[in-house]
Amino acid sequence: MLKRFKVKAAHAGLIASLGFNVIAKMPGIVSVFIILPLVAKALGTMAYGELQSALALGTLCTLPFGGIKMVGRRLLATSVGDDDRTRQANIFLTTTVFMTLATVGAIVVLLGASVGHKWSNQVFIWIGLLPILAGFLNTFDNLRASYNEHYITALFQLICQMVIYFAVYHFGIPSRDVMLAGLSLQLPFALASLFTLIALLGVRPYLLKGRVVELQRMVLPALGVVMADGALSALLNLSVYWLDAMGDAKMAAWLGTFVRLFQSFMSPVLLILFPLTSYIAIHWKKFSPERQNFMHKLFVIAGFGYGAAVGLLMALGGPLYINHMFKLEVHGDKSDVIALSLFMGAIITQKAYTMVVDSVAEARFIYYGTLMITLFGVGASGVSMQ
């Protein structure tokens, strides 16, 4: 009877997480079509391009974060499935310490990169810190999801987005106020993650009683995830930052906006798969080999289908969206837009599959294969610029 109750509670948690995730995405759509154009209008094309560049640089510095969070979530979900509170506390503290060290390293890299970059205003350095702070706090969204309770994070995101976006829409953004513009884009998620941490420790104070253990066990798998998911997303952010660093802030503004539109299409993948893969990780050992194999095939087919649809939508609708909503002075070349859209569709396909694989095991073949393809793309780009 108790076992049946736990199963029903787990199903209810999964359904709640999926439902709240979808609802929490609604303000994000408002952000893409209303808040982001307001930011661009308030800053002007050049400053808006630098804003996108600074956010891209900050996000680029968070490259190691994804691997640490993914491995921490997987290990914690396994210990939750085993009902081992001692190991849960140890993994929570180890992941937090690991992420703290990575965050300090990211800040050092950001400051070092900013030394050689001629920003028009030094406030853009502080803008670059915002994605790093948000990325660190997002650790606790991942760890909360290990308990099949991502609906709590989604609820906090919904509330924070509604409050901040309403304030931005109602009061507007003062002309050239770069910091307020950056906060309007990053603060809702950072605050939601902070509230998630407070709520998580309020319910499970025993998590603070852990010790730093199994750090070595986390390092290599985390690097593997970085080589796969991190390398692909890093290319997009590096492209935006590189354009601004080379003196083309206007094109950086265009590409940065195109990337943000892509991220809004990618969100449904994360919204659905994030709680779903956490649920799978908790119960994976109980699945039969046939059911495990079915899960792999399902994620491949679903990821490929949605990735192809997004690639097509980005190629056809992306330029129309930017030209209509932002009135930027530059436009993306048609062949470049098509190639970039196909690449984005491939990222979604890869992300859909690796999320389920990473949640239950290591996928070294995928890690190394993705890294090799990424390095080949970087090399080909370098040769074409000669």
mmCIF file of C-alpha atoms in Angstrom:
data_model
loop_
_atom_site.group_PDB
_atom_site.id
_atom_site.type_symbol
_atom_site.label_atom_id
_atom_site.label_comp_id
_atom_site.label_asym_id
_atom_site.label_seq_id
_atom_site.Cartn_x
_atom_site.Cartn_y
_atom_site.Cartn_z
ATOM 1 C CA MET A 1 0.000 0.000 0.000
ATOM 2 C CA LEU A 2 2.810 2.400 0.936
ATOM 3 C CA LYS A 3 4.702 1.499 -2.247
ATOM 4 C CA ARG A 4 1.637 2.217 -4.357
ATOM 5 C CA PHE A 5 1.222 5.583 -2.623
ATOM 6 C CA LYS A 6 4.854 6.485 -3.387
ATOM 7 C CA VAL A 7 4.372 5.606 -7.053
ATOM 8 C CA LYS A 8 1.244 7.746 -7.283
ATOM 9 C CA ALA A 9 3.034 10.611 -5.521
ATOM 10 C CA ALA A 10 5.933 10.330 -7.990
ATOM 11 C CA HIS A 11 3.525 10.429 -10.943
ATOM 12 C CA ALA A 12 1.744 13.429 -9.430
ATOM 13 C CA GLY A 13 5.066 15.223 -8.984
ATOM 14 C CA LEU A 14 6.001 14.567 -12.610
ATOM 15 C CA ILE A 15 2.642 15.791 -13.917
ATOM 16 C CA ALA A 16 2.804 18.891 -11.702
ATOM 17 C CA SER A 17 6.335 19.664 -12.905
ATOM 18 C CA LEU A 18 5.329 19.328 -16.554
ATOM 19 C CA GLY A 19 2.216 21.461 -16.076
ATOM 20 C CA PHE A 20 3.874 24.264 -14.134
ATOM 21 C CA ASN A 21 6.822 24.281 -16.539
ATOM 22 C CA VAL A 22 4.498 24.940 -19.467
ATOM 23 C CA ILE A 23 2.670 27.694 -17.569
ATOM 24 C CA ALA A 24 5.951 29.251 -16.421
ATOM 25 C CA LYS A 25 7.048 29.527 -20.070
ATOM 26 C CA MET A 26 4.222 31.923 -20.952
ATOM 27 C CA PRO A 27 5.947 35.025 -19.516
ATOM 28 C CA GLY A 28 9.076 33.969 -21.417
ATOM 29 C CA ILE A 29 7.147 34.372 -24.658
ATOM 30 C CA VAL A 30 6.221 37.874 -23.497
ATOM 31 C CA SER A 31 9.904 38.515 -22.876
ATOM 32 C CA VAL A 32 10.908 37.586 -26.437
ATOM 33 C CA PHE A 33 8.171 39.572 -28.174
ATOM 34 C CA ILE A 34 7.732 42.544 -25.808
ATOM 35 C CA ILE A 35 10.507 42.945 -23.216
ATOM 36 C CA LEU A 36 13.468 42.275 -25.529
ATOM 37 C CA PRO A 37 12.302 44.827 -28.150
ATOM 38 C CA LEU A 38 11.811 47.362 -25.318
ATOM 39 C CA VAL A 39 15.380 46.748 -24.204
ATOM 40 C CA ALA A 40 16.707 47.196 -27.748
ATOM 41 C CA LYS A 41 14.746 50.413 -28.204
ATOM 42 C CA ALA A 42 15.912 51.863 -24.876
ATOM 43 C CA LEU A 43 19.595 51.125 -25.491
ATOM 44 C CA GLY A 44 19.944 51.748 -29.213
ATOM 45 C CA THR A 45 21.523 49.326 -31.683
ATOM 46 C CA MET A 46 25.171 49.755 -30.622
ATOM 47 C CA ALA A 47 24.611 49.469 -26.856
ATOM 48 C CA TYR A 48 22.106 46.649 -27.415
ATOM 49 C CA GLY A 49 24.747 44.796 -29.420
ATOM 50 C CA GLU A 50 27.267 45.263 -26.606
ATOM 51 C CA LEU A 51 24.671 44.025 -24.105
ATOM 52 C CA GLN A 52 24.183 40.850 -26.120
ATOM 53 C CA SER A 53 27.960 40.481 -26.400
ATOM 54 C CA ALA A 54 28.488 40.891 -22.643
ATOM 55 C CA LEU A 55 25.747 38.365 -21.853
ATOM 56 C CA ALA A 56 27.250 35.960 -24.407
ATOM 57 C CA LEU A 57 30.718 36.343 -22.856
ATOM 58 C CA GLY A 58 29.325 35.700 -19.378
ATOM 59 C CA THR A 59 27.416 32.661 -20.617
ATOM 60 C CA LEU A 60 30.534 31.430 -22.406
ATOM 61 C CA CYS A 61 32.422 31.539 -19.098
ATOM 62 C CA THR A 62 29.816 29.207 -17.566
ATOM 63 C CA LEU A 63 30.899 26.429 -19.949
ATOM 64 C CA PRO A 64 31.828 23.987 -17.135
ATOM 65 C CA PHE A 65 28.598 24.604 -15.210
ATOM 66 C CA GLY A 66 26.345 22.347 -17.274
ATOM 67 C CA GLY A 67 28.438 19.246 -16.723
ATOM 68 C CA ILE A 68 28.701 19.733 -12.965
ATOM 69 C CA LYS A 69 24.976 20.328 -12.599
ATOM 70 C CA MET A 70 24.034 17.379 -14.802
ATOM 71 C CA VAL A 71 26.270 14.931 -12.939
ATOM 72 C CA GLY A 72 25.182 16.294 -9.554
ATOM 73 C CA ARG A 73 21.524 15.918 -10.525
ATOM 74 C CA ARG A 74 22.084 12.348 -11.727
ATOM 75 C CA LEU A 75 23.934 11.250 -8.594
ATOM 76 C CA LEU A 76 21.430 12.941 -6.299
ATOM 77 C CA ALA A 77 18.458 11.395 -8.130
ATOM 78 C CA THR A 78 20.037 7.964 -7.729
ATOM 79 C CA SER A 79 20.465 8.503 -3.987
ATOM 80 C CA VAL A 80 16.865 9.738 -3.771
ATOM 81 C CA GLY A 81 15.727 6.531 -5.481
ATOM 82 C CA ASP A 82 17.748 4.570 -2.896
ATOM 83 C CA ASP A 83 16.308 6.724 -0.063
ATOM 84 C CA ASP A 84 19.849 7.386 1.203
ATOM 85 C CA ARG A 85 19.751 10.723 3.068
ATOM 86 C CA THR A 86 23.418 10.649 4.056
ATOM 87 C CA ARG A 87 24.543 10.348 0.447
ATOM 88 C CA GLN A 88 22.000 12.974 -0.615
ATOM 89 C CA ALA A 89 23.571 15.462 1.804
ATOM 90 C CA ASN A 90 27.071 14.569 0.640
ATOM 91 C CA ILE A 91 26.213 14.993 -3.045
ATOM 92 C CA PHE A 92 24.381 18.273 -2.373
ATOM 93 C CA LEU A 93 27.361 19.771 -0.562
ATOM 94 C CA THR A 94 29.934 18.365 -3.007
ATOM 95 C CA THR A 95 28.042 19.749 -5.997
ATOM 96 C CA THR A 96 27.672 23.142 -4.312
ATOM 97 C CA VAL A 97 31.398 23.339 -3.491
ATOM 98 C CA PHE A 98 32.344 22.186 -6.996
ATOM 99 C CA MET A 99 30.054 24.837 -8.516
ATOM 100 C CA THR A 100 31.444 27.526 -6.207
ATOM 101 C CA LEU A 101 34.988 26.780 -7.401
ATOM 102 C CA ALA A 102 33.806 26.793 -11.023
ATOM 103 C CA THR A 103 32.029 30.119 -10.463
ATOM 104 C CA VAL A 104 35.163 31.751 -9.063
ATOM 105 C CA GLY A 105 37.076 30.459 -12.067
ATOM 106 C CA ALA A 106 34.417 31.803 -14.441
ATOM 107 C CA ILE A 107 34.624 35.270 -12.873
ATOM 108 C CA VAL A 108 38.420 35.272 -13.224
ATOM 109 C CA VAL A 109 38.147 34.294 -16.902
ATOM 110 C CA LEU A 110 35.507 36.973 -17.517
ATOM 111 C CA LEU A 111 37.641 39.702 -15.958
ATOM 112 C CA GLY A 112 40.681 38.512 -17.893
ATOM 113 C CA ALA A 113 38.782 38.548 -21.187
ATOM 114 C CA SER A 114 37.369 42.004 -20.439
ATOM 115 C CA VAL A 115 40.860 43.483 -20.043
ATOM 116 C CA GLY A 116 41.493 43.181 -23.762
ATOM 117 C CA HIS A 117 37.980 44.224 -24.797
ATOM 118 C CA LYS A 118 37.226 47.902 -25.333
ATOM 119 C CA TRP A 119 33.736 48.249 -23.904
ATOM 120 C CA SER A 120 32.076 51.608 -24.460
ATOM 121 C CA ASN A 121 31.030 51.493 -20.790
ATOM 122 C CA GLN A 122 32.629 49.490 -17.977
ATOM 123 C CA VAL A 123 29.163 48.517 -16.759
ATOM 124 C CA PHE A 124 29.165 45.833 -19.466
ATOM 125 C CA ILE A 125 31.683 43.909 -17.335
ATOM 126 C CA TRP A 126 29.062 43.762 -14.582
ATOM 127 C CA ILE A 127 26.517 42.659 -17.182
ATOM 128 C CA GLY A 128 28.800 39.734 -18.003
ATOM 129 C CA LEU A 129 28.672 38.663 -14.359
ATOM 130 C CA LEU A 130 24.882 38.268 -14.433
ATOM 131 C CA PRO A 131 24.789 34.969 -16.414
ATOM 132 C CA ILE A 132 27.516 33.591 -14.144
ATOM 133 C CA LEU A 133 25.498 34.398 -11.021
ATOM 134 C CA ALA A 134 22.309 33.022 -12.578
ATOM 135 C CA GLY A 135 24.184 29.887 -13.712
ATOM 136 C CA PHE A 136 25.489 29.246 -10.210
ATOM 137 C CA LEU A 137 22.061 29.641 -8.617
ATOM 138 C CA ASN A 138 20.535 27.408 -11.313
ATOM 139 C CA THR A 139 22.475 24.565 -9.665
ATOM 140 C CA PHE A 140 19.758 24.345 -7.050
ATOM 141 C CA ASP A 141 17.023 24.089 -9.702
ATOM 142 C CA ASN A 142 18.831 20.981 -10.950
ATOM 143 C CA LEU A 143 19.238 19.527 -7.479
ATOM 144 C CA ARG A 144 15.595 20.205 -6.634
ATOM 145 C CA ALA A 145 14.585 18.373 -9.794
ATOM 146 C CA SER A 146 16.328 15.278 -8.417
ATOM 147 C CA TYR A 147 13.431 15.040 -5.967
ATOM 148 C CA ASN A 148 10.893 15.166 -8.812
ATOM 149 C CA GLU A 149 9.817 18.600 -7.552
ATOM 150 C CA HIS A 150 10.712 20.917 -10.398
ATOM 151 C CA TYR A 151 7.176 22.309 -10.299
ATOM 152 C CA ILE A 152 8.246 24.370 -7.271
ATOM 153 C CA THR A 153 11.034 26.007 -9.292
ATOM 154 C CA ALA A 154 8.625 26.567 -12.184
ATOM 155 C CA LEU A 155 6.169 28.286 -9.836
ATOM 156 C CA PHE A 156 8.884 30.621 -8.544
ATOM 157 C CA GLN A 157 9.935 31.372 -12.126
ATOM 158 C CA LEU A 158 6.363 32.188 -13.073
ATOM 159 C CA ILE A 159 5.935 34.625 -10.178
ATOM 160 C CA CYS A 160 9.321 36.322 -10.625
ATOM 161 C CA GLN A 161 8.867 36.732 -14.370
ATOM 162 C CA MET A 162 5.364 38.151 -14.014
ATOM 163 C CA VAL A 163 6.429 40.708 -11.391
ATOM 164 C CA ILE A 164 9.611 41.877 -13.133
ATOM 165 C CA TYR A 165 8.244 41.856 -16.686
ATOM 166 C CA PHE A 166 5.159 43.786 -15.583
ATOM 167 C CA ALA A 167 7.383 46.374 -13.901
ATOM 168 C CA VAL A 168 9.534 46.710 -17.035
ATOM 169 C CA TYR A 169 6.493 47.008 -19.302
ATOM 170 C CA HIS A 170 4.669 49.446 -17.007
ATOM 171 C CA PHE A 171 7.547 51.722 -16.015
ATOM 172 C CA GLY A 172 9.796 51.149 -19.012
ATOM 173 C CA ILE A 173 13.601 51.190 -19.130
ATOM 174 C CA PRO A 174 15.358 54.579 -18.939
ATOM 175 C CA SER A 175 17.308 55.418 -22.075
ATOM 176 C CA ARG A 176 20.832 53.939 -22.065
ATOM 177 C CA ASP A 177 20.342 52.251 -18.663
ATOM 178 C CA VAL A 178 22.397 49.163 -19.471
ATOM 179 C CA MET A 179 22.370 47.627 -15.985
ATOM 180 C CA LEU A 180 18.595 47.797 -15.634
ATOM 181 C CA ALA A 181 18.229 46.297 -19.098
ATOM 182 C CA GLY A 182 20.518 43.399 -18.179
ATOM 183 C CA LEU A 183 18.747 42.802 -14.874
ATOM 184 C CA SER A 184 15.354 42.724 -16.589
ATOM 185 C CA LEU A 185 16.557 39.773 -18.682
ATOM 186 C CA GLN A 186 18.513 37.824 -16.043
ATOM 187 C CA LEU A 187 17.037 38.638 -12.640
ATOM 188 C CA PRO A 188 13.752 36.664 -12.859
ATOM 189 C CA PHE A 189 15.547 33.339 -13.155
ATOM 190 C CA ALA A 190 18.276 34.143 -10.619
ATOM 191 C CA LEU A 191 15.681 35.119 -8.011
ATOM 192 C CA ALA A 192 13.572 32.036 -8.735
ATOM 193 C CA SER A 193 16.630 29.826 -8.229
ATOM 194 C CA LEU A 194 17.445 31.576 -4.945
ATOM 195 C CA PHE A 195 13.899 31.018 -3.686
ATOM 196 C CA THR A 196 14.173 27.382 -4.790
ATOM 197 C CA LEU A 197 17.302 26.950 -2.661
ATOM 198 C CA ILE A 198 15.624 28.497 0.398
ATOM 199 C CA ALA A 199 12.545 26.289 -0.023
ATOM 200 C CA LEU A 200 14.661 23.166 -0.592
ATOM 201 C CA LEU A 201 16.689 23.668 2.595
ATOM 202 C CA GLY A 202 13.551 24.593 4.526
ATOM 203 C CA VAL A 203 12.061 21.172 3.791
ATOM 204 C CA ARG A 204 15.321 19.198 3.879
ATOM 205 C CA PRO A 205 17.710 20.856 6.363
ATOM 206 C CA TYR A 206 19.682 17.607 6.574
ATOM 207 C CA LEU A 207 21.266 18.504 3.215
ATOM 208 C CA LEU A 208 23.520 20.975 5.047
ATOM 209 C CA LYS A 209 25.007 18.178 7.161
ATOM 210 C CA GLY A 210 26.850 16.492 4.333
ATOM 211 C CA ARG A 211 30.561 16.218 3.560
ATOM 212 C CA VAL A 212 32.561 16.864 0.390
ATOM 213 C CA VAL A 213 33.020 13.363 -1.027
ATOM 214 C CA GLU A 214 33.071 11.705 -4.464
ATOM 215 C CA LEU A 215 34.522 14.863 -6.014
ATOM 216 C CA GLN A 216 36.808 12.796 -8.237
ATOM 217 C CA ARG A 217 33.813 10.779 -9.378
ATOM 218 C CA MET A 218 32.158 13.979 -10.609
ATOM 219 C CA VAL A 219 35.067 15.580 -12.462
ATOM 220 C CA LEU A 220 35.503 13.322 -15.508
ATOM 221 C CA PRO A 221 31.758 12.815 -16.208
ATOM 222 C CA ALA A 222 31.252 16.581 -15.860
ATOM 223 C CA LEU A 223 33.993 17.210 -18.402
ATOM 224 C CA GLY A 224 32.261 14.776 -20.744
ATOM 225 C CA VAL A 225 28.994 16.713 -20.598
ATOM 226 C CA VAL A 226 30.937 19.947 -21.150
ATOM 227 C CA MET A 227 32.511 18.490 -24.298
ATOM 228 C CA ALA A 228 29.078 17.564 -25.662
ATOM 229 C CA ASP A 229 26.375 20.068 -24.683
ATOM 230 C CA GLY A 230 28.804 22.778 -23.588
ATOM 231 C CA ALA A 231 30.814 22.835 -26.804
ATOM 232 C CA LEU A 232 27.743 23.348 -28.975
ATOM 233 C CA SER A 233 26.200 26.148 -26.914
ATOM 234 C CA ALA A 234 29.628 27.760 -26.523
ATOM 235 C CA LEU A 235 29.895 28.169 -30.293
ATOM 236 C CA LEU A 236 26.744 30.301 -30.402
ATOM 237 C CA ASN A 237 27.850 32.547 -27.539
ATOM 238 C CA LEU A 238 31.386 32.815 -28.902
ATOM 239 C CA SER A 239 30.016 33.935 -32.268
ATOM 240 C CA VAL A 240 28.027 36.778 -30.694
ATOM 241 C CA TYR A 241 30.959 37.936 -28.571
ATOM 242 C CA TRP A 242 33.430 37.623 -31.449
ATOM 243 C CA LEU A 243 31.382 39.889 -33.717
ATOM 244 C CA ASP A 244 31.364 42.649 -31.110
ATOM 245 C CA ALA A 245 35.058 42.124 -30.306
ATOM 246 C CA MET A 246 35.833 42.569 -34.004
ATOM 247 C CA GLY A 247 33.995 45.892 -33.973
ATOM 248 C CA ASP A 248 30.660 44.842 -35.482
ATOM 249 C CA ALA A 249 28.269 45.551 -32.582
ATOM 250 C CA LYS A 250 25.331 45.917 -34.981
ATOM 251 C CA MET A 251 25.754 42.394 -36.339
ATOM 252 C CA ALA A 252 26.288 41.137 -32.779
ATOM 253 C CA ALA A 253 22.904 42.664 -31.930
ATOM 254 C CA TRP A 254 21.285 40.792 -34.832
ATOM 255 C CA LEU A 255 22.908 37.452 -34.064
ATOM 256 C CA GLY A 256 22.332 37.802 -30.310
ATOM 257 C CA THR A 257 18.632 38.365 -30.945
ATOM 258 C CA PHE A 258 18.515 35.399 -33.343
ATOM 259 C CA VAL A 259 20.116 33.197 -30.667
ATOM 260 C CA ARG A 260 17.617 34.369 -28.037
ATOM 261 C CA LEU A 261 14.752 33.475 -30.361
ATOM 262 C CA PHE A 262 16.290 30.022 -30.769
ATOM 263 C CA GLN A 263 16.522 29.674 -26.985
ATOM 264 C CA SER A 264 12.780 30.347 -26.737
ATOM 265 C CA PHE A 265 12.185 27.437 -29.145
ATOM 266 C CA MET A 266 14.588 25.252 -27.191
ATOM 267 C CA SER A 267 12.842 25.964 -23.892
ATOM 268 C CA PRO A 268 9.999 23.472 -24.522
ATOM 269 C CA VAL A 269 12.626 20.721 -24.816
ATOM 270 C CA LEU A 270 14.083 21.657 -21.441
ATOM 271 C CA LEU A 271 10.664 22.233 -19.882
ATOM 272 C CA ILE A 272 9.488 18.739 -20.767
ATOM 273 C CA LEU A 273 12.717 16.776 -20.511
ATOM 274 C CA PHE A 274 14.059 18.348 -17.337
ATOM 275 C CA PRO A 275 11.424 16.875 -14.975
ATOM 276 C CA LEU A 276 10.926 13.815 -17.183
ATOM 277 C CA THR A 277 14.598 12.791 -17.151
ATOM 278 C CA SER A 278 14.764 13.426 -13.401
ATOM 279 C CA TYR A 279 11.828 11.050 -12.949
ATOM 280 C CA ILE A 280 13.517 8.508 -15.237
ATOM 281 C CA ALA A 281 16.796 8.774 -13.294
ATOM 282 C CA ILE A 282 15.015 8.016 -10.017
ATOM 283 C CA HIS A 283 13.267 4.922 -11.414
ATOM 284 C CA TRP A 284 15.784 3.788 -14.084
ATOM 285 C CA LYS A 285 17.002 0.761 -12.132
ATOM 286 C CA LYS A 286 13.430 -0.501 -11.900
ATOM 287 C CA PHE A 287 12.825 -0.358 -15.678
ATOM 288 C CA SER A 288 13.174 -3.514 -17.741
ATOM 289 C CA PRO A 289 15.854 -3.558 -20.504
ATOM 290 C CA GLU A 290 13.071 -3.377 -23.103
ATOM 291 C CA ARG A 291 11.621 -0.272 -21.505
ATOM 292 C CA GLN A 292 15.052 1.339 -21.228
ATOM 293 C CA ASN A 293 15.677 0.681 -24.927
ATOM 294 C CA PHE A 294 12.281 2.151 -25.781
ATOM 295 C CA MET A 295 13.168 5.327 -23.854
ATOM 296 C CA HIS A 296 16.354 5.775 -25.906
ATOM 297 C CA LYS A 297 14.513 5.365 -29.210
ATOM 298 C CA LEU A 298 11.672 7.653 -28.153
ATOM 299 C CA PHE A 299 13.996 10.514 -27.256
ATOM 300 C CA VAL A 300 15.958 10.177 -30.500
ATOM 301 C CA ILE A 301 12.823 10.273 -32.681
ATOM 302 C CA ALA A 302 11.168 13.096 -30.713
ATOM 303 C CA GLY A 303 14.365 15.153 -30.647
ATOM 304 C CA PHE A 304 14.965 14.752 -34.373
ATOM 305 C CA GLY A 305 11.386 15.687 -35.255
ATOM 306 C CA TYR A 306 11.293 18.795 -33.081
ATOM 307 C CA GLY A 307 14.827 19.788 -34.116
ATOM 308 C CA ALA A 308 13.880 19.649 -37.795
ATOM 309 C CA ALA A 309 10.766 21.746 -37.130
ATOM 310 C CA VAL A 310 12.741 24.369 -35.198
ATOM 311 C CA GLY A 311 15.411 24.554 -37.914
ATOM 312 C CA LEU A 312 12.732 25.236 -40.506
ATOM 313 C CA LEU A 313 10.958 27.824 -38.343
ATOM 314 C CA MET A 314 14.212 29.647 -37.569
ATOM 315 C CA ALA A 315 15.198 29.776 -41.242
ATOM 316 C CA LEU A 316 11.812 31.100 -42.372
ATOM 317 C CA GLY A 317 10.561 33.089 -39.380
ATOM 318 C CA GLY A 318 13.720 34.243 -37.594
ATOM 319 C CA PRO A 319 14.665 37.056 -39.985
ATOM 320 C CA LEU A 320 11.032 38.191 -40.245
ATOM 321 C CA TYR A 321 10.749 38.384 -36.457
ATOM 322 C CA ILE A 322 13.936 40.430 -36.061
ATOM 323 C CA ASN A 323 13.222 42.772 -38.970
ATOM 324 C CA HIS A 324 9.665 43.460 -37.789
ATOM 325 C CA MET A 325 10.187 43.689 -34.032
ATOM 326 C CA PHE A 326 13.613 45.328 -33.774
ATOM 327 C CA LYS A 327 14.201 47.400 -36.921
ATOM 328 C CA LEU A 328 17.945 46.752 -36.754
ATOM 329 C CA GLU A 329 20.203 48.351 -39.332
ATOM 330 C CA VAL A 330 21.771 45.068 -40.484
ATOM 331 C CA HIS A 331 20.361 41.761 -41.674
ATOM 332 C CA GLY A 332 21.678 38.211 -41.744
ATOM 333 C CA ASP A 333 22.756 36.741 -45.079
ATOM 334 C CA LYS A 334 20.251 34.160 -46.359
ATOM 335 C CA SER A 335 22.757 31.330 -46.724
ATOM 336 C CA ASP A 336 24.195 32.076 -43.270
ATOM 337 C CA VAL A 337 20.700 32.068 -41.753
ATOM 338 C CA ILE A 338 19.900 28.683 -43.306
ATOM 339 C CA ALA A 339 23.188 27.155 -42.117
ATOM 340 C CA LEU A 340 22.758 28.602 -38.622
ATOM 341 C CA SER A 341 19.156 27.375 -38.441
ATOM 342 C CA LEU A 342 20.183 23.838 -39.383
ATOM 343 C CA PHE A 343 22.880 23.956 -36.722
ATOM 344 C CA MET A 344 20.339 25.058 -34.125
ATOM 345 C CA GLY A 345 17.995 22.243 -35.112
ATOM 346 C CA ALA A 346 20.880 19.799 -34.680
ATOM 347 C CA ILE A 347 21.582 21.197 -31.205
ATOM 348 C CA ILE A 348 18.005 20.444 -30.148
ATOM 349 C CA THR A 349 18.195 16.891 -31.513
ATOM 350 C CA GLN A 350 21.454 16.265 -29.685
ATOM 351 C CA LYS A 351 20.179 17.896 -26.491
ATOM 352 C CA ALA A 352 17.026 15.776 -26.415
ATOM 353 C CA TYR A 353 18.999 12.547 -26.569
ATOM 354 C CA THR A 354 21.882 13.481 -24.282
ATOM 355 C CA MET A 355 19.531 14.692 -21.548
ATOM 356 C CA VAL A 356 18.102 11.219 -21.052
ATOM 357 C CA VAL A 357 21.502 9.523 -21.453
ATOM 358 C CA ASP A 358 23.260 11.916 -19.062
ATOM 359 C CA SER A 359 20.541 11.450 -16.461
ATOM 360 C CA VAL A 360 21.250 7.727 -16.114
ATOM 361 C CA ALA A 361 24.824 7.083 -17.304
ATOM 362 C CA GLU A 362 27.896 8.412 -19.050
ATOM 363 C CA ALA A 363 27.897 8.632 -22.854
ATOM 364 C CA ARG A 364 31.584 9.001 -23.682
ATOM 365 C CA PHE A 365 31.155 8.176 -27.366
ATOM 366 C CA ILE A 366 28.673 11.050 -27.725
ATOM 367 C CA TYR A 367 30.925 13.379 -25.705
ATOM 368 C CA TYR A 368 34.032 12.784 -27.775
ATOM 369 C CA GLY A 369 32.151 12.640 -31.078
ATOM 370 C CA THR A 370 30.435 15.963 -30.440
ATOM 371 C CA LEU A 371 33.723 17.555 -29.396
ATOM 372 C CA MET A 372 35.469 16.388 -32.569
ATOM 373 C CA ILE A 373 32.673 17.726 -34.774
ATOM 374 C CA THR A 374 32.729 21.030 -32.895
ATOM 375 C CA LEU A 375 36.489 21.401 -33.263
ATOM 376 C CA PHE A 376 36.183 20.607 -36.979
ATOM 377 C CA GLY A 377 33.583 23.362 -37.320
ATOM 378 C CA VAL A 378 35.799 25.863 -35.505
ATOM 379 C CA GLY A 379 38.751 24.912 -37.712
ATOM 380 C CA ALA A 380 36.689 25.232 -40.889
ATOM 381 C CA SER A 381 35.467 28.657 -39.772
ATOM 382 C CA GLY A 382 39.023 29.776 -39.076
ATOM 383 C CA VAL A 383 40.179 28.652 -42.530
ATOM 384 C CA SER A 384 37.261 30.414 -44.253
ATOM 385 C CA MET A 385 38.225 33.710 -42.577
ATOM 386 C CA GLN A 386 41.741 33.628 -44.001
#
